[in-house]
PDB file of C-alpha atoms in Angstrom:
ATOM      1  CA  MET A   1     322.159  55.618 -54.515  1.00 41.00           C
ATOM      2  CA  GLU A   2     325.022  53.480 -54.316  1.00 43.00           C
ATOM      3  CA  ALA A   3     327.067  52.426 -57.194  1.00 43.00           C
ATOM      4  CA  ARG A   4     326.767  48.708 -58.049  1.00 47.00           C
ATOM      5  CA  ASP A   5     329.810  46.673 -58.780  1.00 47.00           C
ATOM      6  CA  GLY A   6     330.968  47.042 -62.541  1.00 47.00           C
ATOM      7  CA  ASP A   7     328.976  50.258 -62.773  1.00 50.00           C
ATOM      8  CA  THR A   8     331.346  52.961 -64.547  1.00 49.00           C
ATOM      9  CA  GLY A   9     329.221  56.508 -62.472  1.00 49.00           C
ATOM     10  CA  VAL A  10     327.826  57.445 -65.407  1.00 46.00           C
ATOM     11  CA  GLU A  11     324.642  55.965 -65.309  1.00 50.00           C
ATOM     12  CA  GLN A  12     324.726  57.593 -61.486  1.00 53.00           C
ATOM     13  CA  THR A  13     325.311  60.770 -62.594  1.00 51.00           C
ATOM     14  CA  GLN A  14     322.191  60.353 -65.290  1.00 55.00           C
ATOM     15  CA  ASN A  15     319.518  59.227 -62.768  1.00 68.00           C
ATOM     16  CA  ARG A  16     320.708  61.853 -60.876  1.00 74.00           C
ATOM     17  CA  ASP A  17     320.354  64.734 -63.709  1.00 79.00           C
ATOM     18  CA  ASP A  18     316.817  63.445 -63.836  1.00 86.00           C
ATOM     19  CA  VAL A  19     315.781  64.162 -60.415  1.00 93.00           C
ATOM     20  CA  GLY A  20     312.857  66.073 -59.665  1.00 94.00           C
ATOM     21  CA  LYS A  21     312.338  66.429 -63.729  1.00 94.00           C
ATOM     22  CA  MET A  22     309.323  68.376 -64.635  1.00 95.00           C
ATOM     23  CA  LEU A  23     307.756  68.391 -61.266  1.00 96.00           C
ATOM     24  CA  TYR A  24     308.765  72.373 -60.125  1.00 97.00           C
ATOM     25  CA  GLY A  25     308.799  75.177 -62.269  1.00 96.00           C
ATOM     26  CA  CYS A  26     305.830  77.789 -63.284  1.00 96.00           C
ATOM     27  CA  GLU A  27     303.310  78.353 -65.864  1.00 95.00           C
ATOM     28  CA  HIS A  28     306.002  79.568 -68.106  1.00 94.00           C
ATOM     29  CA  TYR A  29     308.672  76.725 -68.023  1.00 96.00           C
ATOM     30  CA  ARG A  30     309.194  73.636 -66.191  1.00 97.00           C
ATOM     31  CA  ARG A  31     312.953  73.952 -64.948  1.00 97.00           C
ATOM     32  CA  ARG A  32     314.266  72.989 -61.610  1.00 97.00           C
ATOM     33  CA  CYS A  33     315.944  75.766 -60.498  1.00 97.00           C
ATOM     34  CA  LYS A  34     314.422  79.927 -59.669  1.00 97.00           C
ATOM     35  CA  ILE A  35     316.911  82.872 -60.646  1.00 97.00           C
ATOM     36  CA  ARG A  36     318.356  85.730 -58.694  1.00 97.00           C
ATOM     37  CA  ALA A  37     317.236  89.062 -60.615  1.00 96.00           C
ATOM     38  CA  PRO A  38     320.174  90.998 -61.051  1.00 95.00           C
ATOM     39  CA  CYS A  39     318.359  94.258 -61.612  1.00 95.00           C
ATOM     40  CA  CYS A  40     316.064  93.858 -58.397  1.00 95.00           C
ATOM     41  CA  ASP A  41     317.955  91.103 -56.185  1.00 95.00           C
ATOM     42  CA  GLN A  42     314.791  89.612 -55.671  1.00 96.00           C
ATOM     43  CA  ILE A  43     314.343  85.138 -56.625  1.00 97.00           C
ATOM     44  CA  PHE A  44     311.428  84.392 -59.765  1.00 97.00           C
ATOM     45  CA  THR A  45     311.413  81.175 -60.567  1.00 97.00           C
ATOM     46  CA  CYS A  46     311.850  82.210 -64.456  1.00 96.00           C
ATOM     47  CA  ARG A  47     312.177  86.401 -66.473  1.00 94.00           C
ATOM     48  CA  HIS A  48     308.418  86.184 -67.249  1.00 93.00           C
ATOM     49  CA  CYS A  49     306.676  85.759 -63.211  1.00 96.00           C
ATOM     50  CA  HIS A  50     309.735  88.546 -62.984  1.00 96.00           C
ATOM     51  CA  ASN A  51     308.488  91.039 -65.181  1.00 94.00           C
ATOM     52  CA  GLU A  52     304.330  90.399 -64.250  1.00 93.00           C
ATOM     53  CA  ALA A  53     304.845  90.857 -60.702  1.00 95.00           C
ATOM     54  CA  THR A  54     307.088  94.142 -61.594  1.00 95.00           C
ATOM     55  CA  SER A  55     305.010  95.145 -64.356  1.00 91.00           C
ATOM     56  CA  ALA A  56     302.088  95.237 -61.520  1.00 92.00           C
ATOM     57  CA  LEU A  57     303.659  97.386 -58.496  1.00 92.00           C
ATOM     58  CA  SER A  58     301.990 101.008 -57.758  1.00 92.00           C
ATOM     59  CA  ASN A  59     304.607 102.386 -57.898  1.00 93.00           C
ATOM     60  CA  PRO A  60     304.838 103.507 -61.797  1.00 91.00           C
ATOM     61  CA  LYS A  61     309.033 104.228 -61.380  1.00 91.00           C
ATOM     62  CA  GLU A  62     309.863 100.957 -59.735  1.00 92.00           C
ATOM     63  CA  ARG A  63     308.056  98.750 -63.067  1.00 92.00           C
ATOM     64  CA  HIS A  64     310.847  97.389 -64.894  1.00 94.00           C
ATOM     65  CA  GLU A  65     311.923  93.512 -66.815  1.00 92.00           C
ATOM     66  CA  ILE A  66     314.959  91.712 -66.174  1.00 93.00           C
ATOM     67  CA  VAL A  67     317.555  91.543 -68.840  1.00 91.00           C
ATOM     68  CA  ARG A  68     318.177  87.423 -69.707  1.00 90.00           C
ATOM     69  CA  HIS A  69     321.769  87.725 -70.309  1.00 91.00           C
ATOM     70  CA  ASP A  70     322.473  89.655 -67.100  1.00 94.00           C
ATOM     71  CA  VAL A  71     321.150  86.686 -64.850  1.00 95.00           C
ATOM     72  CA  LYS A  72     324.091  85.516 -62.958  1.00 96.00           C
ATOM     73  CA  GLN A  73     322.432  83.405 -59.984  1.00 97.00           C
ATOM     74  CA  VAL A  74     320.130  80.225 -59.611  1.00 97.00           C
ATOM     75  CA  VAL A  75     318.588  78.738 -56.831  1.00 98.00           C
ATOM     76  CA  CYS A  76     318.379  74.788 -57.013  1.00 97.00           C
ATOM     77  CA  ALA A  77     314.767  74.162 -56.743  1.00 97.00           C
ATOM     78  CA  VAL A  78     315.279  70.942 -55.242  1.00 96.00           C
ATOM     79  CA  CYS A  79     318.446  71.535 -52.708  1.00 96.00           C
ATOM     80  CA  ASP A  80     317.593  74.936 -51.843  1.00 97.00           C
ATOM     81  CA  THR A  81     321.261  76.100 -53.281  1.00 97.00           C
ATOM     82  CA  GLU A  82     322.139  79.319 -54.251  1.00 97.00           C
ATOM     83  CA  GLN A  83     324.956  79.372 -56.428  1.00 97.00           C
ATOM     84  CA  GLN A  84     326.543  80.463 -59.658  1.00 96.00           C
ATOM     85  CA  PHE A  85     324.767  80.539 -63.264  1.00 95.00           C
ATOM     86  CA  ALA A  86     325.234  76.987 -64.470  1.00 96.00           C
ATOM     87  CA  LYS A  87     324.251  73.665 -65.978  1.00 95.00           C
ATOM     88  CA  LEU A  88     324.009  70.980 -62.896  1.00 95.00           C
ATOM     89  CA  CYS A  89     323.731  71.966 -59.476  1.00 96.00           C
ATOM     90  CA  SER A  90     326.719  72.430 -57.368  1.00 95.00           C
ATOM     91  CA  ASN A  91     325.579  70.716 -54.303  1.00 95.00           C
ATOM     92  CA  CYS A  92     323.335  67.962 -55.347  1.00 94.00           C
ATOM     93  CA  GLY A  93     324.013  67.822 -59.041  1.00 93.00           C
ATOM     94  CA  VAL A  94     320.524  67.574 -60.959  1.00 95.00           C
ATOM     95  CA  LYS A  95     320.164  68.935 -64.149  1.00 95.00           C
ATOM     96  CA  PHE A  96     318.607  72.456 -63.677  1.00 97.00           C
ATOM     97  CA  GLY A  97     317.151  71.612 -67.577  1.00 97.00           C
ATOM     98  CA  GLU A  98     316.584  69.403 -69.795  1.00 96.00           C
ATOM     99  CA  TYR A  99     316.947  72.543 -72.293  1.00 97.00           C
ATOM    100  CA  PHE A 100     320.271  75.188 -70.951  1.00 96.00           C
ATOM    101  CA  CYS A 101     321.467  77.796 -73.382  1.00 96.00           C
ATOM    102  CA  ASP A 102     324.427  79.543 -71.311  1.00 94.00           C
ATOM    103  CA  ILE A 103     324.084  82.318 -73.916  1.00 94.00           C
ATOM    104  CA  CYS A 104     320.582  82.918 -72.537  1.00 94.00           C
ATOM    105  CA  LYS A 105     321.114  82.412 -69.009  1.00 94.00           C
ATOM    106  CA  PHE A 106     317.599  79.688 -69.983  1.00 96.00           C
ATOM    107  CA  TYR A 107     316.192  76.672 -68.565  1.00 97.00           C
ATOM    108  CA  ASP A 108     313.035  74.713 -69.839  1.00 97.00           C
ATOM    109  CA  ASP A 109     312.469  70.412 -69.392  1.00 97.00           C
ATOM    110  CA  ASP A 110     309.760  70.293 -71.835  1.00 97.00           C
ATOM    111  CA  ILE A 111     312.143  69.708 -74.349  1.00 96.00           C
ATOM    112  CA  THR A 112     308.835  68.862 -77.141  1.00 96.00           C
ATOM    113  CA  LYS A 113     308.981  72.765 -77.637  1.00 94.00           C
ATOM    114  CA  ASP A 114     312.157  71.822 -80.023  1.00 95.00           C
ATOM    115  CA  GLN A 115     313.679  74.746 -78.454  1.00 96.00           C
ATOM    116  CA  PHE A 116     316.734  75.789 -80.175  1.00 96.00           C
ATOM    117  CA  HIS A 117     319.208  79.089 -79.934  1.00 96.00           C
ATOM    118  CA  CYS A 118     318.996  81.535 -82.990  1.00 95.00           C
ATOM    119  CA  ASN A 119     322.274  83.505 -82.753  1.00 94.00           C
ATOM    120  CA  ASP A 120     320.943  86.560 -85.587  1.00 94.00           C
ATOM    121  CA  CYS A 121     317.859  86.643 -82.616  1.00 92.00           C
ATOM    122  CA  GLY A 122     320.216  87.048 -79.942  1.00 92.00           C
ATOM    123  CA  ILE A 123     317.679  84.186 -78.243  1.00 93.00           C
ATOM    124  CA  CYS A 124     316.149  81.220 -77.725  1.00 94.00           C
ATOM    125  CA  ARG A 125     313.341  80.098 -80.000  1.00 93.00           C
ATOM    126  CA  VAL A 126     310.727  76.836 -80.071  1.00 92.00           C
ATOM    127  CA  GLY A 127     309.382  74.857 -83.298  1.00 91.00           C
ATOM    128  CA  GLY A 128     312.679  73.560 -84.236  1.00 94.00           C
ATOM    129  CA  ARG A 129     315.760  74.746 -85.867  1.00 93.00           C
ATOM    130  CA  ASP A 130     314.984  72.996 -89.021  1.00 95.00           C
ATOM    131  CA  ASN A 131     311.428  74.452 -89.364  1.00 93.00           C
ATOM    132  CA  TYR A 132     312.970  78.116 -89.153  1.00 92.00           C
ATOM    133  CA  PHE A 133     314.862  80.058 -91.188  1.00 93.00           C
ATOM    134  CA  HIS A 134     316.044  83.981 -90.137  1.00 93.00           C
ATOM    135  CA  CYS A 135     315.198  87.249 -92.119  1.00 91.00           C
ATOM    136  CA  ARG A 136     317.768  89.613 -91.288  1.00 90.00           C
ATOM    137  CA  LYS A 137     315.684  92.209 -93.168  1.00 89.00           C
ATOM    138  CA  CYS A 138     312.557  91.676 -90.651  1.00 88.00           C
ATOM    139  CA  GLY A 139     315.309  91.095 -87.784  1.00 87.00           C
ATOM    140  CA  SER A 140     313.865  88.015 -87.037  1.00 89.00           C
ATOM    141  CA  CYS A 141     312.925  84.129 -87.161  1.00 90.00           C
ATOM    142  CA  TYR A 142     310.193  82.611 -89.630  1.00 88.00           C
ATOM    143  CA  ALA A 143     308.829  79.355 -90.588  1.00 87.00           C
ATOM    144  CA  ILE A 144     310.051  77.817 -93.645  1.00 90.00           C
ATOM    145  CA  SER A 145     307.446  77.893 -95.998  1.00 87.00           C
ATOM    146  CA  LEU A 146     307.711  82.025 -95.704  1.00 87.00           C
ATOM    147  CA  ARG A 147     311.134  82.141 -97.375  1.00 88.00           C
ATOM    148  CA  ASP A 148     311.156  84.121-100.412  1.00 87.00           C
ATOM    149  CA  ASN A 149     306.760  84.379 -99.657  1.00 85.00           C
ATOM    150  CA  HIS A 150     306.696  86.908 -97.331  1.00 87.00           C
ATOM    151  CA  LEU A 151     306.977  91.124 -98.050  1.00 86.00           C
ATOM    152  CA  CYS A 152     309.902  91.928 -95.476  1.00 88.00           C
ATOM    153  CA  VAL A 153     308.970  95.332 -93.786  1.00 87.00           C
ATOM    154  CA  GLU A 154     312.707  95.937 -91.778  1.00 87.00           C
ATOM    155  CA  ASP A 155     312.250  94.731 -88.294  1.00 86.00           C
ATOM    156  CA  SER A 156     308.623  94.433 -88.428  1.00 85.00           C
ATOM    157  CA  MET A 157     309.275  92.025 -85.082  1.00 87.00           C
ATOM    158  CA  LYS A 158     310.794  94.657 -82.916  1.00 87.00           C
ATOM    159  CA  ASN A 159     307.112  95.962 -82.583  1.00 90.00           C
ATOM    160  CA  HIS A 160     304.231  95.547 -80.306  1.00 92.00           C
ATOM    161  CA  CYS A 161     301.279  93.257 -81.472  1.00 93.00           C
ATOM    162  CA  PRO A 162     298.811  95.932 -82.702  1.00 92.00           C
ATOM    163  CA  ILE A 163     296.336  93.997 -81.095  1.00 93.00           C
ATOM    164  CA  CYS A 164     297.302  93.276 -77.375  1.00 93.00           C
ATOM    165  CA  TYR A 165     299.913  94.854 -77.732  1.00 91.00           C
ATOM    166  CA  GLU A 166     302.831  92.619 -76.288  1.00 89.00           C
ATOM    167  CA  PHE A 167     306.306  92.838 -77.843  1.00 89.00           C
ATOM    168  CA  LEU A 168     306.748  90.605 -80.811  1.00 90.00           C
ATOM    169  CA  PHE A 169     310.651  90.073 -80.600  1.00 89.00           C
ATOM    170  CA  ASP A 170     310.676  87.851 -77.466  1.00 83.00           C
ATOM    171  CA  SER A 171     306.700  86.632 -76.990  1.00 83.00           C
ATOM    172  CA  THR A 172     306.454  83.343 -76.216  1.00 78.00           C
ATOM    173  CA  LYS A 173     302.907  82.966 -78.432  1.00 82.00           C
ATOM    174  CA  GLN A 174     303.323  82.177 -81.912  1.00 81.00           C
ATOM    175  CA  THR A 175     303.491  84.306 -84.366  1.00 84.00           C
ATOM    176  CA  THR A 176     302.052  85.494 -88.149  1.00 85.00           C
ATOM    177  CA  ILE A 177     303.133  87.412 -90.939  1.00 87.00           C
ATOM    178  CA  MET A 178     300.902  88.882 -93.102  1.00 88.00           C
ATOM    179  CA  LYS A 179     300.282  89.948 -96.885  1.00 86.00           C
ATOM    180  CA  CYS A 180     301.212  93.539 -96.417  1.00 89.00           C
ATOM    181  CA  GLY A 181     304.409  92.413 -94.403  1.00 88.00           C
ATOM    182  CA  HIS A 182     303.060  93.519 -90.822  1.00 90.00           C
ATOM    183  CA  THR A 183     303.076  90.716 -87.972  1.00 90.00           C
ATOM    184  CA  MET A 184     300.973  89.312 -85.120  1.00 91.00           C
ATOM    185  CA  HIS A 185     300.171  87.057 -82.302  1.00 92.00           C
ATOM    186  CA  MET A 186     298.528  84.361 -84.457  1.00 90.00           C
ATOM    187  CA  GLU A 187     295.466  83.877 -81.632  1.00 93.00           C
ATOM    188  CA  CYS A 188     294.893  87.593 -82.270  1.00 94.00           C
ATOM    189  CA  HIS A 189     295.284  87.174 -86.117  1.00 92.00           C
ATOM    190  CA  GLU A 190     292.342  84.779 -85.471  1.00 92.00           C
ATOM    191  CA  GLU A 191     290.575  86.553 -83.542  1.00 92.00           C
ATOM    192  CA  MET A 192     290.296  88.829 -85.886  1.00 90.00           C
ATOM    193  CA  TYR A 193     289.335  86.527 -88.617  1.00 88.00           C
ATOM    194  CA  ASN A 194     286.425  85.316 -86.003  1.00 91.00           C
ATOM    195  CA  GLN A 195     285.378  89.423 -85.590  1.00 90.00           C
ATOM    196  CA  ASN A 196     285.356  89.628 -88.966  1.00 87.00           C
ATOM    197  CA  GLN A 197     287.914  92.590 -89.284  1.00 90.00           C
ATOM    198  CA  TYR A 198     290.123  91.645 -92.621  1.00 92.00           C
ATOM    199  CA  ARG A 199     292.174  95.295 -92.465  1.00 93.00           C
ATOM    200  CA  CYS A 200     295.991  95.137 -91.153  1.00 94.00           C
ATOM    201  CA  PRO A 201     295.669  97.265 -87.914  1.00 93.00           C
ATOM    202  CA  ILE A 202     298.575  99.000 -89.040  1.00 92.00           C
ATOM    203  CA  CYS A 203     298.408  99.934 -92.205  1.00 93.00           C
ATOM    204  CA  SER A 204     294.449  98.928 -93.559  1.00 94.00           C
ATOM    205  CA  LYS A 205     295.563  96.651 -96.456  1.00 95.00           C
ATOM    206  CA  SER A 206     293.643  93.347 -96.627  1.00 94.00           C
ATOM    207  CA  ILE A 207     294.845  90.839 -94.571  1.00 89.00           C
ATOM    208  CA  PHE A 208     292.671  87.598 -95.951  1.00 87.00           C
ATOM    209  CA  ASN A 209     291.740  87.121 -99.832  1.00 89.00           C
ATOM    210  CA  MET A 210     288.217  89.324-100.137  1.00 93.00           C
ATOM    211  CA  SER A 211     287.836  87.748-103.949  1.00 92.00           C
ATOM    212  CA  SER A 212     284.328  86.296-102.129  1.00 93.00           C
ATOM    213  CA  GLU A 213     283.746  89.074-100.441  1.00 94.00           C
ATOM    214  CA  TRP A 214     283.509  91.298-102.912  1.00 96.00           C
ATOM    215  CA  GLU A 215     281.465  89.307-104.963  1.00 95.00           C
ATOM    216  CA  ARG A 216     278.719  89.982-102.010  1.00 95.00           C
ATOM    217  CA  ARG A 217     279.380  93.223-102.190  1.00 95.00           C
ATOM    218  CA  ASP A 218     279.054  93.653-105.846  1.00 95.00           C
ATOM    219  CA  GLN A 219     275.628  92.000-105.833  1.00 96.00           C
ATOM    220  CA  GLU A 220     274.792  93.774-102.765  1.00 95.00           C
ATOM    221  CA  VAL A 221     275.263  97.233-104.807  1.00 95.00           C
ATOM    222  CA  GLU A 222     273.418  95.911-107.651  1.00 94.00           C
ATOM    223  CA  ALA A 223     269.969  94.963-105.617  1.00 95.00           C
ATOM    224  CA  THR A 224     269.965  98.371-103.876  1.00 95.00           C
ATOM    225  CA  THR A 225     269.706 101.465-106.080  1.00 93.00           C
ATOM    226  CA  MET A 226     270.234 104.736-104.658  1.00 94.00           C
ATOM    227  CA  PRO A 227     268.120 107.603-104.323  1.00 94.00           C
ATOM    228  CA  GLU A 228     268.359 110.226-106.791  1.00 93.00           C
ATOM    229  CA  GLU A 229     269.646 112.609-104.804  1.00 93.00           C
ATOM    230  CA  TYR A 230     272.814 110.290-103.948  1.00 93.00           C
ATOM    231  CA  ARG A 231     273.906 109.479-107.476  1.00 92.00           C
ATOM    232  CA  TYR A 232     276.854 110.982-107.664  1.00 93.00           C
ATOM    233  CA  GLU A 233     280.510 110.186-107.510  1.00 93.00           C
ATOM    234  CA  VAL A 234     282.986 110.250-104.408  1.00 94.00           C
ATOM    235  CA  HIS A 235     286.982 110.241-104.301  1.00 95.00           C
ATOM    236  CA  ILE A 236     288.313 107.271-102.976  1.00 96.00           C
ATOM    237  CA  LEU A 237     291.745 106.037-101.364  1.00 96.00           C
ATOM    238  CA  CYS A 238     292.235 102.258-102.294  1.00 96.00           C
ATOM    239  CA  ASN A 239     293.833 100.958 -99.150  1.00 96.00           C
ATOM    240  CA  ASP A 240     294.757  97.795-101.252  1.00 95.00           C
ATOM    241  CA  CYS A 241     296.179  98.936-103.891  1.00 94.00           C
ATOM    242  CA  ASN A 242     297.404 102.350-102.900  1.00 94.00           C
ATOM    243  CA  ASN A 243     295.448 104.039-105.761  1.00 94.00           C
ATOM    244  CA  ARG A 244     293.220 107.243-105.886  1.00 94.00           C
ATOM    245  CA  GLY A 245     289.910 107.548-108.251  1.00 94.00           C
ATOM    246  CA  THR A 246     286.466 107.822-107.874  1.00 94.00           C
ATOM    247  CA  ALA A 247     283.658 106.080-107.298  1.00 95.00           C
ATOM    248  CA  PRO A 248     279.533 106.014-107.079  1.00 94.00           C
ATOM    249  CA  PHE A 249     278.521 106.646-103.705  1.00 95.00           C
ATOM    250  CA  HIS A 250     276.740 103.603-102.086  1.00 95.00           C
ATOM    251  CA  ILE A 251     275.574 102.388 -98.604  1.00 94.00           C
ATOM    252  CA  PHE A 252     277.754  99.199 -98.672  1.00 95.00           C
ATOM    253  CA  GLY A 253     281.157 100.530-100.050  1.00 94.00           C
ATOM    254  CA  HIS A 254     282.453 102.524-102.739  1.00 96.00           C
ATOM    255  CA  LYS A 255     284.522  99.969-105.331  1.00 96.00           C
ATOM    256  CA  CYS A 256     288.028 100.282-106.097  1.00 96.00           C
ATOM    257  CA  ARG A 257     288.224 100.765-110.270  1.00 94.00           C
ATOM    258  CA  GLN A 258     291.983  99.478-110.686  1.00 94.00           C
ATOM    259  CA  CYS A 259     292.264  96.135-107.994  1.00 95.00           C
ATOM    260  CA  ASN A 260     288.127  95.789-107.253  1.00 95.00           C
ATOM    261  CA  SER A 261     288.417  96.337-104.293  1.00 96.00           C
ATOM    262  CA  TYR A 262     285.924  97.498-101.354  1.00 97.00           C
ATOM    263  CA  ASN A 263     288.823  98.405 -98.872  1.00 96.00           C
ATOM    264  CA  THR A 264     288.946 102.264 -99.480  1.00 96.00           C
ATOM    265  CA  ARG A 265     288.292 104.893 -97.724  1.00 95.00           C
ATOM    266  CA  VAL A 266     286.188 108.746 -99.027  1.00 94.00           C
ATOM    267  CA  ILE A 267     288.745 111.713 -98.857  1.00 90.00           C
ATOM    268  CA  THR A 268     286.412 114.254-100.057  1.00 72.00           C
ATOM    269  CA  ASN A 269     282.498 114.482 -99.079  1.00 57.00           C
ATOM    270  CA  GLY A 270     279.879 113.684-101.551  1.00 48.00           C
ATOM    271  CA  GLU A 271     277.931 116.776-101.683  1.00 51.00           C
ATOM    272  CA  SER A 272     280.029 118.904-103.848  1.00 48.00           C
ATOM    273  CA  HIS A 273     279.831 116.014-106.797  1.00 50.00           C
ATOM    274  CA  GLN A 274     276.076 116.151-106.860  1.00 47.00           C
ATOM    275  CA  ARG A 275     274.509 117.605-109.817  1.00 46.00           C
TER     276      ARG A 275
END
């Protein structure tokens, strides 16, 4: 593009920056460059593409994940020039990504995600800096609504999702924190709800408000009288309040006398308690 009389060159540079915007990338990110993985010297569009490819290798010893901060070389997707990591292509001048982080070596043309870099996490997050805070004890960023409103579990995000087992800390999927303080992917949490699974897979505490369910269970227990030979008490441990106690044996569950929860487990069999 030739500069017109009176042009300062700024407009010309800005137009060049936008060449190919949102036209290149992969299923994970829209970006105008590829990265050369320092670990295996192969070229991939992003670290997720690399990790998916290497995790599928037949030889387990060859499987590995890229360290994002170690990336030093990128390849322009517009002119195919390989060069040192930078914001703009040294050959054609296009911007590799509308969002750019020189710490994470990260590019993305889709800025509707509201990306931001969290210095405490050490990586980029999505969702907007003003909408999140960093919990130092949990070791990750959470939605502002959870500030002073969640149970802290030290480094809870630096674990795998208990459902799909993907590492949570740098997952691109949304996560949620449960009442017990443990975390999992939002979609896994919703799937648990749809499958009527109400216990945390890690600590077994109830993760939903179960009051209406416990009332329904009360009605079922009251409406179903156990035969004489099954009318004995069992020792139970409550998963919700951690108290031990006794409860009448019943096929529909054993109610905690401390917190009225049916999320309990029998810790002795009932035979020694039969009359």
